[in-house]
PDB file of C-alpha atoms in Angstrom:
ATOM      1  CA  MET A 109       0.000   0.000   0.000  1.00 43.00           C
ATOM      2  CA  VAL A 110       2.809   2.406   0.900  1.00 38.00           C
ATOM      3  CA  LYS A 111       4.529   1.578  -2.380  1.00 39.00           C
ATOM      4  CA  ARG A 112       1.296   2.307  -4.324  1.00 37.00           C
ATOM      5  CA  ILE A 113       0.879   5.649  -2.580  1.00 38.00           C
ATOM      6  CA  GLY A 114       4.476   6.495  -3.456  1.00 44.00           C
ATOM      7  CA  ILE A 115       3.915   5.638  -7.120  1.00 39.00           C
ATOM      8  CA  LEU A 116       0.707   7.705  -7.227  1.00 40.00           C
ATOM      9  CA  PHE A 117       2.501  10.656  -5.649  1.00 40.00           C
ATOM     10  CA  PHE A 118       5.273  10.385  -8.243  1.00 40.00           C
ATOM     11  CA  ILE A 119       2.713  10.315 -11.096  1.00 37.00           C
ATOM     12  CA  PHE A 120       0.892  13.305  -9.602  1.00 39.00           C
ATOM     13  CA  ALA A 121       4.129  15.267  -9.272  1.00 44.00           C
ATOM     14  CA  LEU A 122       5.146  14.385 -12.812  1.00 41.00           C
ATOM     15  CA  THR A 123       1.710  15.365 -14.168  1.00 41.00           C
ATOM     16  CA  THR A 124       1.870  18.659 -12.308  1.00 43.00           C
ATOM     17  CA  GLN A 125       5.258  19.398 -13.833  1.00 47.00           C
ATOM     18  CA  MET A 126       3.897  18.630 -17.273  1.00 47.00           C
ATOM     19  CA  VAL A 127       0.808  20.813 -16.865  1.00 54.00           C
ATOM     20  CA  PHE A 128       2.291  23.827 -15.117  1.00 64.00           C
ATOM     21  CA  SER A 129       5.284  25.895 -16.194  1.00 75.00           C
ATOM     22  CA  GLN A 130       7.088  29.103 -15.521  1.00 91.00           C
ATOM     23  CA  GLU A 131       5.693  32.321 -16.953  1.00 96.00           C
ATOM     24  CA  PHE A 132       7.895  32.871 -19.992  1.00 98.00           C
ATOM     25  CA  LEU A 133       8.614  31.121 -23.245  1.00 97.00           C
ATOM     26  CA  CYS A 134      11.400  33.459 -24.254  1.00 98.00           C
ATOM     27  CA  GLN A 135      13.854  33.244 -27.119  1.00 98.00           C
ATOM     28  CA  VAL A 136      17.217  34.618 -26.043  1.00 98.00           C
ATOM     29  CA  SER A 137      19.928  35.569 -28.530  1.00 98.00           C
ATOM     30  CA  ILE A 138      23.351  37.202 -28.237  1.00 98.00           C
ATOM     31  CA  ASN A 139      24.611  38.802 -31.451  1.00 98.00           C
ATOM     32  CA  THR A 140      28.430  38.988 -31.351  1.00 97.00           C
ATOM     33  CA  SER A 141      29.051  39.990 -34.985  1.00 96.00           C
ATOM     34  CA  LYS A 142      30.712  43.262 -33.863  1.00 97.00           C
ATOM     35  CA  ILE A 143      33.139  41.498 -31.509  1.00 96.00           C
ATOM     36  CA  GLN A 144      36.593  40.962 -32.984  1.00 93.00           C
ATOM     37  CA  SER A 145      37.739  38.108 -30.741  1.00 88.00           C
ATOM     38  CA  SER A 146      37.412  34.621 -32.186  1.00 83.00           C
ATOM     39  CA  ASP A 147      36.746  33.188 -28.726  1.00 87.00           C
ATOM     40  CA  LYS A 148      32.973  33.504 -28.299  1.00 91.00           C
ATOM     41  CA  HIS A 149      32.600  30.922 -25.527  1.00 93.00           C
ATOM     42  CA  LYS A 150      31.878  33.608 -22.933  1.00 95.00           C
ATOM     43  CA  TYR A 151      28.934  34.884 -24.951  1.00 96.00           C
ATOM     44  CA  GLU A 152      27.575  31.399 -25.538  1.00 96.00           C
ATOM     45  CA  SER A 153      27.694  30.942 -21.773  1.00 96.00           C
ATOM     46  CA  LEU A 154      25.914  34.274 -21.318  1.00 97.00           C
ATOM     47  CA  GLN A 155      23.136  33.279 -23.731  1.00 97.00           C
ATOM     48  CA  LYS A 156      22.578  29.982 -21.948  1.00 97.00           C
ATOM     49  CA  ALA A 157      22.607  31.644 -18.511  1.00 97.00           C
ATOM     50  CA  LEU A 158      20.077  34.270 -19.634  1.00 98.00           C
ATOM     51  CA  TYR A 159      17.804  31.651 -21.166  1.00 98.00           C
ATOM     52  CA  GLU A 160      17.724  29.694 -17.916  1.00 97.00           C
ATOM     53  CA  PHE A 161      17.401  32.848 -15.799  1.00 97.00           C
ATOM     54  CA  ILE A 162      14.346  34.013 -17.750  1.00 98.00           C
ATOM     55  CA  ASN A 163      12.575  30.758 -18.550  1.00 97.00           C
ATOM     56  CA  ASN A 164      13.285  28.676 -15.460  1.00 96.00           C
ATOM     57  CA  ARG A 165      12.827  31.279 -12.736  1.00 95.00           C
ATOM     58  CA  LYS A 166       9.433  31.913 -11.091  1.00 95.00           C
ATOM     59  CA  TRP A 167       8.470  35.549 -11.665  1.00 97.00           C
ATOM     60  CA  THR A 168       4.937  35.619 -10.221  1.00 96.00           C
ATOM     61  CA  ASN A 169       2.808  33.841  -7.658  1.00 93.00           C
ATOM     62  CA  TYR A 170       0.549  32.369 -10.328  1.00 91.00           C
ATOM     63  CA  GLN A 171       0.547  28.949 -11.947  1.00 90.00           C
ATOM     64  CA  TYR A 172       0.890  29.078 -15.730  1.00 91.00           C
ATOM     65  CA  LYS A 173      -0.041  26.173 -17.971  1.00 91.00           C
ATOM     66  CA  ASN A 174       2.336  25.371 -20.821  1.00 89.00           C
ATOM     67  CA  GLU A 175      -0.010  26.900 -23.369  1.00 89.00           C
ATOM     68  CA  GLU A 176      -0.346  30.063 -21.259  1.00 91.00           C
ATOM     69  CA  ARG A 177       3.351  30.915 -21.200  1.00 96.00           C
ATOM     70  CA  ILE A 178       4.114  34.429 -22.373  1.00 97.00           C
ATOM     71  CA  GLU A 179       5.896  34.453 -25.718  1.00 98.00           C
ATOM     72  CA  CYS A 180       8.676  36.985 -26.060  1.00 98.00           C
ATOM     73  CA  SER A 181      12.171  37.449 -27.411  1.00 98.00           C
ATOM     74  CA  ILE A 182      15.277  39.225 -26.176  1.00 98.00           C
ATOM     75  CA  LEU A 183      18.201  39.990 -28.490  1.00 98.00           C
ATOM     76  CA  PHE A 184      21.412  41.559 -27.233  1.00 98.00           C
ATOM     77  CA  THR A 185      23.662  43.004 -29.939  1.00 98.00           C
ATOM     78  CA  LEU A 186      27.018  43.605 -28.266  1.00 98.00           C
ATOM     79  CA  ASP A 187      29.770  46.026 -29.197  1.00 98.00           C
ATOM     80  CA  ASP A 188      33.406  44.966 -29.264  1.00 97.00           C
ATOM     81  CA  PRO A 189      34.548  45.447 -25.633  1.00 95.00           C
ATOM     82  CA  GLY A 190      38.245  45.614 -26.489  1.00 92.00           C
ATOM     83  CA  ALA A 191      40.105  45.572 -23.184  1.00 89.00           C
ATOM     84  CA  SER A 192      37.102  46.823 -21.197  1.00 93.00           C
ATOM     85  CA  ALA A 193      35.333  44.634 -18.658  1.00 91.00           C
ATOM     86  CA  ASP A 194      32.043  46.343 -19.524  1.00 95.00           C
ATOM     87  CA  LEU A 195      29.756  45.020 -22.225  1.00 97.00           C
ATOM     88  CA  THR A 196      27.756  47.610 -24.135  1.00 98.00           C
ATOM     89  CA  GLY A 197      25.325  47.471 -27.026  1.00 98.00           C
ATOM     90  CA  THR A 198      21.610  47.365 -27.743  1.00 98.00           C
ATOM     91  CA  LEU A 199      18.724  45.224 -26.584  1.00 98.00           C
ATOM     92  CA  ASN A 200      15.759  44.396 -28.820  1.00 98.00           C
ATOM     93  CA  VAL A 201      12.776  43.214 -26.786  1.00 98.00           C
ATOM     94  CA  GLN A 202       9.543  41.924 -28.288  1.00 98.00           C
ATOM     95  CA  LEU A 203       6.372  40.669 -26.635  1.00 98.00           C
ATOM     96  CA  ARG A 204       3.599  38.744 -28.389  1.00 98.00           C
ATOM     97  CA  ARG A 205       0.109  37.612 -27.402  1.00 98.00           C
ATOM     98  CA  PRO A 206      -2.242  35.063 -28.982  1.00 97.00           C
ATOM     99  CA  VAL A 207      -5.592  36.331 -30.223  1.00 98.00           C
ATOM    100  CA  TYR A 208      -8.605  34.364 -29.000  1.00 96.00           C
ATOM    101  CA  LYS A 209      -9.880  31.636 -31.339  1.00 95.00           C
ATOM    102  CA  SER A 210      -7.200  32.265 -33.945  1.00 96.00           C
ATOM    103  CA  SER A 211      -3.678  31.219 -34.881  1.00 96.00           C
ATOM    104  CA  TYR A 212      -2.648  34.878 -34.981  1.00 97.00           C
ATOM    105  CA  ASN A 213      -0.211  36.430 -32.503  1.00 98.00           C
ATOM    106  CA  THR A 214      -0.364  40.180 -32.056  1.00 98.00           C
ATOM    107  CA  VAL A 215       2.776  42.155 -31.179  1.00 98.00           C
ATOM    108  CA  LEU A 216       2.278  43.961 -27.873  1.00 98.00           C
ATOM    109  CA  PHE A 217       5.688  45.541 -27.569  1.00 98.00           C
ATOM    110  CA  ASN A 218       8.700  45.936 -29.820  1.00 98.00           C
ATOM    111  CA  TYR A 219      11.533  48.187 -28.702  1.00 98.00           C
ATOM    112  CA  ILE A 220      15.280  48.626 -29.129  1.00 98.00           C
ATOM    113  CA  ASP A 221      16.998  49.889 -25.986  1.00 98.00           C
ATOM    114  CA  LYS A 222      20.246  51.540 -27.067  1.00 98.00           C
ATOM    115  CA  GLU A 223      21.618  52.191 -23.583  1.00 98.00           C
ATOM    116  CA  ILE A 224      22.803  48.767 -22.496  1.00 98.00           C
ATOM    117  CA  GLN A 225      25.843  48.416 -20.245  1.00 98.00           C
ATOM    118  CA  PHE A 226      26.713  45.576 -17.882  1.00 97.00           C
ATOM    119  CA  THR A 227      29.501  43.231 -16.802  1.00 96.00           C
ATOM    120  CA  TYR A 228      29.447  39.459 -17.029  1.00 96.00           C
ATOM    121  CA  THR A 229      31.843  36.867 -15.681  1.00 93.00           C
ATOM    122  CA  GLU A 230      31.632  33.509 -17.396  1.00 92.00           C
ATOM    123  CA  ASN A 231      29.909  30.800 -15.322  1.00 88.00           C
ATOM    124  CA  GLU A 232      28.886  33.320 -12.680  1.00 88.00           C
ATOM    125  CA  PRO A 233      25.247  32.645 -11.698  1.00 91.00           C
ATOM    126  CA  LEU A 234      22.727  35.346 -12.545  1.00 96.00           C
ATOM    127  CA  ASP A 235      20.851  36.535  -9.485  1.00 95.00           C
ATOM    128  CA  TYR A 236      17.909  38.844  -8.945  1.00 96.00           C
ATOM    129  CA  VAL A 237      16.362  40.102  -5.706  1.00 95.00           C
ATOM    130  CA  GLU A 238      13.282  42.314  -5.676  1.00 95.00           C
ATOM    131  CA  ASN A 239      13.875  45.859  -4.387  1.00 95.00           C
ATOM    132  CA  THR A 240      17.642  45.278  -4.273  1.00 96.00           C
ATOM    133  CA  PHE A 241      20.304  46.053  -6.848  1.00 97.00           C
ATOM    134  CA  VAL A 242      22.311  42.913  -7.645  1.00 97.00           C
ATOM    135  CA  SER A 243      23.683  43.558 -11.143  1.00 97.00           C
ATOM    136  CA  SER A 244      23.037  45.791 -14.132  1.00 98.00           C
ATOM    137  CA  LEU A 245      22.317  42.807 -16.348  1.00 98.00           C
ATOM    138  CA  THR A 246      19.649  41.243 -14.159  1.00 98.00           C
ATOM    139  CA  SER A 247      18.176  44.670 -13.413  1.00 98.00           C
ATOM    140  CA  ILE A 248      17.704  45.343 -17.133  1.00 98.00           C
ATOM    141  CA  VAL A 249      16.278  41.902 -17.850  1.00 98.00           C
ATOM    142  CA  GLY A 250      14.088  41.875 -14.732  1.00 98.00           C
ATOM    143  CA  TYR A 251      12.764  45.315 -15.656  1.00 98.00           C
ATOM    144  CA  TYR A 252      11.664  44.266 -19.133  1.00 98.00           C
ATOM    145  CA  LEU A 253      10.176  40.996 -17.908  1.00 98.00           C
ATOM    146  CA  ASN A 254       7.995  42.936 -15.486  1.00 98.00           C
ATOM    147  CA  ILE A 255       6.996  45.275 -18.317  1.00 98.00           C
ATOM    148  CA  PHE A 256       6.066  42.158 -20.323  1.00 98.00           C
ATOM    149  CA  LEU A 257       3.988  40.806 -17.431  1.00 98.00           C
ATOM    150  CA  ALA A 258       2.247  44.165 -17.001  1.00 98.00           C
ATOM    151  CA  LEU A 259       1.367  44.622 -20.670  1.00 98.00           C
ATOM    152  CA  ASP A 260       0.206  41.026 -21.015  1.00 98.00           C
ATOM    153  CA  ALA A 261      -2.020  41.301 -17.927  1.00 98.00           C
ATOM    154  CA  ASP A 262      -3.387  44.699 -19.003  1.00 98.00           C
ATOM    155  CA  SER A 263      -4.443  43.175 -22.334  1.00 98.00           C
ATOM    156  CA  TYR A 264      -6.674  40.651 -20.544  1.00 98.00           C
ATOM    157  CA  SER A 265      -8.126  42.760 -17.724  1.00 98.00           C
ATOM    158  CA  MET A 266      -8.488  46.492 -17.221  1.00 98.00           C
ATOM    159  CA  LYS A 267      -5.264  47.724 -15.592  1.00 98.00           C
ATOM    160  CA  GLY A 268      -4.547  44.161 -14.494  1.00 98.00           C
ATOM    161  CA  GLY A 269      -0.776  44.590 -14.627  1.00 98.00           C
ATOM    162  CA  GLY A 270      -0.414  47.138 -11.840  1.00 98.00           C
ATOM    163  CA  GLU A 271       1.678  44.985  -9.525  1.00 98.00           C
ATOM    164  CA  TYR A 272       4.269  44.364 -12.262  1.00 98.00           C
ATOM    165  CA  LEU A 273       4.500  48.055 -13.100  1.00 98.00           C
ATOM    166  CA  THR A 274       5.201  48.661  -9.421  1.00 98.00           C
ATOM    167  CA  LYS A 275       8.011  46.085  -9.582  1.00 98.00           C
ATOM    168  CA  ALA A 276       9.449  47.612 -12.759  1.00 98.00           C
ATOM    169  CA  ASN A 277       9.386  51.040 -11.142  1.00 98.00           C
ATOM    170  CA  ALA A 278      11.116  49.636  -8.058  1.00 98.00           C
ATOM    171  CA  ILE A 279      13.949  48.388 -10.285  1.00 98.00           C
ATOM    172  CA  VAL A 280      14.260  51.889 -11.738  1.00 98.00           C
ATOM    173  CA  ASN A 281      14.530  53.278  -8.216  1.00 98.00           C
ATOM    174  CA  THR A 282      17.273  50.828  -7.203  1.00 98.00           C
ATOM    175  CA  CYS A 283      19.341  51.975 -10.207  1.00 98.00           C
ATOM    176  CA  GLN A 284      19.149  55.722  -9.617  1.00 97.00           C
ATOM    177  CA  ASN A 285      22.649  55.877  -8.123  1.00 96.00           C
ATOM    178  CA  ARG A 286      24.219  53.748 -10.839  1.00 96.00           C
ATOM    179  CA  SER A 287      26.526  55.181 -13.498  1.00 96.00           C
ATOM    180  CA  GLU A 288      24.919  53.152 -16.304  1.00 97.00           C
ATOM    181  CA  LYS A 289      22.566  55.100 -18.555  1.00 96.00           C
ATOM    182  CA  GLY A 290      18.907  54.449 -19.207  1.00 98.00           C
ATOM    183  CA  TRP A 291      17.530  54.708 -15.682  1.00 98.00           C
ATOM    184  CA  LYS A 292      17.306  58.428 -14.932  1.00 98.00           C
ATOM    185  CA  ALA A 293      14.657  60.984 -15.881  1.00 98.00           C
ATOM    186  CA  PHE A 294      17.084  63.756 -16.843  1.00 97.00           C
ATOM    187  CA  GLU A 295      19.112  61.633 -19.278  1.00 97.00           C
ATOM    188  CA  SER A 296      16.448  61.314 -21.951  1.00 96.00           C
ATOM    189  CA  GLN A 297      12.707  61.450 -22.581  1.00 94.00           C
ATOM    190  CA  ARG A 298      12.813  57.956 -24.115  1.00 97.00           C
ATOM    191  CA  ASN A 299      14.384  55.513 -21.697  1.00 98.00           C
ATOM    192  CA  ARG A 300      13.475  52.923 -19.071  1.00 98.00           C
ATOM    193  CA  PHE A 301      12.517  55.588 -16.529  1.00 98.00           C
ATOM    194  CA  TRP A 302       9.971  57.193 -18.856  1.00 98.00           C
ATOM    195  CA  LEU A 303       8.567  53.963 -20.231  1.00 98.00           C
ATOM    196  CA  VAL A 304       7.235  52.742 -16.893  1.00 98.00           C
ATOM    197  CA  GLU A 305       6.343  56.305 -15.864  1.00 98.00           C
ATOM    198  CA  ASN A 306       4.147  56.748 -18.948  1.00 98.00           C
ATOM    199  CA  ILE A 307       2.322  53.451 -18.447  1.00 98.00           C
ATOM    200  CA  GLN A 308       1.874  53.917 -14.703  1.00 98.00           C
ATOM    201  CA  ASN A 309       0.950  57.628 -14.669  1.00 98.00           C
ATOM    202  CA  GLY A 310      -2.737  58.063 -13.808  1.00 97.00           C
ATOM    203  CA  ALA A 311      -2.922  61.177 -15.970  1.00 98.00           C
ATOM    204  CA  TYR A 312      -2.294  58.984 -19.007  1.00 98.00           C
ATOM    205  CA  SER A 313      -4.687  56.187 -18.025  1.00 98.00           C
ATOM    206  CA  LYS A 314      -6.370  56.335 -21.441  1.00 98.00           C
ATOM    207  CA  MET A 315      -3.404  54.345 -22.776  1.00 98.00           C
ATOM    208  CA  ARG A 316      -4.151  51.470 -20.428  1.00 98.00           C
ATOM    209  CA  GLU A 317      -7.866  51.732 -21.207  1.00 98.00           C
ATOM    210  CA  PHE A 318      -6.938  51.562 -24.892  1.00 98.00           C
ATOM    211  CA  TRP A 319      -4.775  48.516 -24.213  1.00 98.00           C
ATOM    212  CA  TYR A 320      -7.612  46.501 -22.694  1.00 98.00           C
ATOM    213  CA  LYS A 321     -10.279  47.634 -25.140  1.00 98.00           C
ATOM    214  CA  TYR A 322      -8.114  47.081 -28.224  1.00 98.00           C
ATOM    215  CA  HIS A 323      -7.040  43.559 -27.255  1.00 98.00           C
ATOM    216  CA  ARG A 324      -9.722  41.994 -25.065  1.00 98.00           C
ATOM    217  CA  LEU A 325     -12.832  43.723 -26.438  1.00 98.00           C
ATOM    218  CA  GLY A 326     -11.461  44.199 -29.950  1.00 98.00           C
ATOM    219  CA  LEU A 327      -9.070  41.589 -31.313  1.00 98.00           C
ATOM    220  CA  ASP A 328     -10.370  38.767 -29.107  1.00 98.00           C
ATOM    221  CA  VAL A 329     -13.951  39.390 -30.264  1.00 98.00           C
ATOM    222  CA  MET A 330     -13.263  39.504 -34.005  1.00 97.00           C
ATOM    223  CA  SER A 331     -13.348  35.732 -34.499  1.00 96.00           C
ATOM    224  CA  ASP A 332     -16.992  35.716 -33.326  1.00 97.00           C
ATOM    225  CA  ASN A 333     -18.099  39.124 -34.598  1.00 98.00           C
ATOM    226  CA  VAL A 334     -15.790  41.136 -36.851  1.00 97.00           C
ATOM    227  CA  GLU A 335     -17.870  44.298 -36.769  1.00 97.00           C
ATOM    228  CA  ASN A 336     -18.210  44.379 -32.973  1.00 98.00           C
ATOM    229  CA  GLY A 337     -14.496  43.763 -32.545  1.00 98.00           C
ATOM    230  CA  ARG A 338     -13.562  46.423 -35.069  1.00 98.00           C
ATOM    231  CA  GLN A 339     -15.940  48.914 -33.415  1.00 98.00           C
ATOM    232  CA  ALA A 340     -14.223  48.373 -30.045  1.00 98.00           C
ATOM    233  CA  ILE A 341     -10.844  48.924 -31.712  1.00 98.00           C
ATOM    234  CA  THR A 342     -12.104  52.170 -33.269  1.00 98.00           C
ATOM    235  CA  GLU A 343     -13.266  53.356 -29.856  1.00 98.00           C
ATOM    236  CA  SER A 344      -9.922  52.386 -28.337  1.00 98.00           C
ATOM    237  CA  LEU A 345      -8.063  54.421 -30.975  1.00 98.00           C
ATOM    238  CA  GLU A 346     -10.267  57.400 -30.166  1.00 98.00           C
ATOM    239  CA  LEU A 347      -8.981  57.151 -26.581  1.00 98.00           C
ATOM    240  CA  LEU A 348      -5.408  57.471 -27.885  1.00 98.00           C
ATOM    241  CA  GLN A 349      -6.433  60.406 -30.058  1.00 98.00           C
ATOM    242  CA  GLN A 350      -7.913  62.195 -27.044  1.00 98.00           C
ATOM    243  CA  LEU A 351      -4.799  61.619 -24.950  1.00 98.00           C
ATOM    244  CA  ASN A 352      -2.495  62.667 -27.761  1.00 98.00           C
ATOM    245  CA  ARG A 353      -4.318  65.985 -27.977  1.00 98.00           C
ATOM    246  CA  GLU A 354      -3.991  66.450 -24.227  1.00 98.00           C
ATOM    247  CA  LYS A 355      -0.358  65.303 -24.017  1.00 97.00           C
ATOM    248  CA  PRO A 356       1.413  64.955 -27.374  1.00 97.00           C
ATOM    249  CA  GLY A 357       4.753  63.194 -27.710  1.00 96.00           C
ATOM    250  CA  LEU A 358       4.428  60.551 -24.992  1.00 98.00           C
ATOM    251  CA  PHE A 359       7.127  57.880 -25.270  1.00 98.00           C
ATOM    252  CA  PHE A 360       4.835  54.892 -24.759  1.00 98.00           C
ATOM    253  CA  MET A 361       2.303  56.315 -27.219  1.00 98.00           C
ATOM    254  CA  SER A 362       4.948  56.214 -29.946  1.00 98.00           C
ATOM    255  CA  LEU A 363       5.732  52.578 -29.105  1.00 98.00           C
ATOM    256  CA  ILE A 364       2.049  51.652 -29.311  1.00 98.00           C
ATOM    257  CA  VAL A 365       1.764  53.198 -32.766  1.00 98.00           C
ATOM    258  CA  GLN A 366       4.975  51.507 -33.881  1.00 96.00           C
ATOM    259  CA  ALA A 367       3.763  48.076 -32.730  1.00 97.00           C
ATOM    260  CA  LYS A 368       0.221  48.391 -34.066  1.00 98.00           C
ATOM    261  CA  ALA A 369       0.426  50.439 -37.306  1.00 98.00           C
ATOM    262  CA  ASP A 370       0.550  47.564 -39.803  1.00 97.00           C
ATOM    263  CA  GLU A 371      -2.011  45.565 -37.847  1.00 98.00           C
ATOM    264  CA  ILE A 372      -4.448  48.492 -37.835  1.00 98.00           C
ATOM    265  CA  ILE A 373      -4.034  48.923 -41.581  1.00 98.00           C
ATOM    266  CA  ASN A 374      -4.953  45.260 -42.051  1.00 97.00           C
ATOM    267  CA  ILE A 375      -7.907  45.424 -39.663  1.00 97.00           C
ATOM    268  CA  TYR A 376      -9.479  48.337 -41.554  1.00 98.00           C
ATOM    269  CA  SER A 377      -8.703  47.133 -45.080  1.00 94.00           C
ATOM    270  CA  LYS A 378     -12.260  45.774 -45.317  1.00 93.00           C
ATOM    271  CA  ALA A 379     -14.045  48.216 -43.020  1.00 97.00           C
ATOM    272  CA  THR A 380     -16.868  50.529 -44.011  1.00 96.00           C
ATOM    273  CA  PRO A 381     -15.853  53.774 -45.813  1.00 96.00           C
ATOM    274  CA  GLN A 382     -16.866  55.714 -42.711  1.00 97.00           C
ATOM    275  CA  ASP A 383     -14.641  53.636 -40.400  1.00 97.00           C
ATOM    276  CA  LYS A 384     -11.783  53.750 -42.894  1.00 97.00           C
ATOM    277  CA  SER A 385     -11.914  57.525 -43.028  1.00 97.00           C
ATOM    278  CA  LYS A 386     -12.175  57.883 -39.243  1.00 98.00           C
ATOM    279  CA  VAL A 387      -9.241  55.565 -38.468  1.00 98.00           C
ATOM    280  CA  THR A 388      -7.069  56.962 -41.267  1.00 98.00           C
ATOM    281  CA  ASN A 389      -7.459  60.433 -39.788  1.00 98.00           C
ATOM    282  CA  ILE A 390      -6.727  59.157 -36.272  1.00 98.00           C
ATOM    283  CA  MET A 391      -3.565  57.344 -37.351  1.00 98.00           C
ATOM    284  CA  ARG A 392      -2.310  60.340 -39.342  1.00 98.00           C
ATOM    285  CA  GLU A 393      -2.771  62.433 -36.239  1.00 98.00           C
ATOM    286  CA  LEU A 394      -1.013  59.911 -33.994  1.00 98.00           C
ATOM    287  CA  ASP A 395       1.786  59.219 -36.488  1.00 97.00           C
ATOM    288  CA  PRO A 396       2.252  62.364 -38.617  1.00 97.00           C
ATOM    289  CA  ALA A 397       5.747  61.353 -39.758  1.00 96.00           C
ATOM    290  CA  ASN A 398       4.211  58.375 -41.559  1.00 96.00           C
ATOM    291  CA  ALA A 399       0.878  59.929 -42.522  1.00 96.00           C
ATOM    292  CA  SER A 400       1.073  58.753 -46.148  1.00 96.00           C
ATOM    293  CA  LYS A 401       1.378  55.140 -44.985  1.00 96.00           C
ATOM    294  CA  TYR A 402      -2.250  55.102 -43.847  1.00 97.00           C
ATOM    295  CA  GLN A 403      -3.626  56.034 -47.261  1.00 94.00           C
ATOM    296  CA  VAL A 404      -3.589  52.284 -47.955  1.00 95.00           C
ATOM    297  CA  ILE A 405      -6.617  51.955 -45.654  1.00 97.00           C
ATOM    298  CA  MET A 406      -8.678  54.199 -47.939  1.00 95.00           C
ATOM    299  CA  THR A 407      -7.658  52.499 -51.171  1.00 93.00           C
ATOM    300  CA  SER A 408      -7.940  48.870 -50.060  1.00 88.00           C
ATOM    301  CA  LYS A 409     -11.029  46.848 -50.973  1.00 78.00           C
TER     302      LYS A 409
END
């Protein structure tokens, strides 16, 4: 009997491991094409360590099923360090989300951070402690993972990602005394400080309202009712238009437009003439530098 109980416990534990996973299904890449040294073993080690750090660590208190894991990618493109111990370069982060009852994944976030600086010692374990600075590398990665969690949660429930924005902001605060760029308000209007500030700021809450309405009430509805879904998306874009008139030039607003422009063009390619005209005007207002791009909406059939 004891043996049977032990076997059943083992099967239960194995089944649980198969059903539940960590939060992220993240592709991690290190581009070393700019590095002159022929010995790339250190960077291969870094890529493996980052993959395990992101995908094997528990980032929330929730249980995720395999099919619920958040799909994202992180690409470091490193400069040649020469004799320096510091690694510098850029970081391209992208977050995707499945659309209900479809095989389509929508891009939630796509951004290239050009202010990346950190040190890495081969085979040194990557560590991360909430509300405590441990390393520049894990601070940067932890910050973007919390942004991913926040944006993903906000797309499913109204302002559902608040706790992760708080964590991302806490990382910003722990880095205020660091020499590395990207964390401080006065350095730039388009950096990690301003990204979380824009999303979290109550005065700009229309962006988070847009986020929920566009994805949950818009895209997710289109498989059952295209017109209802498209109408919700139109209303969500009107929220962005209102905010842009109140506060033009917001950093996160520009990232929303960048991520969604092509998708919006496709969504309205078969809309009514009235909706086409309305959305074309909204997008030209939100993205004046690319105003001509949206003429495709009017001419498509």
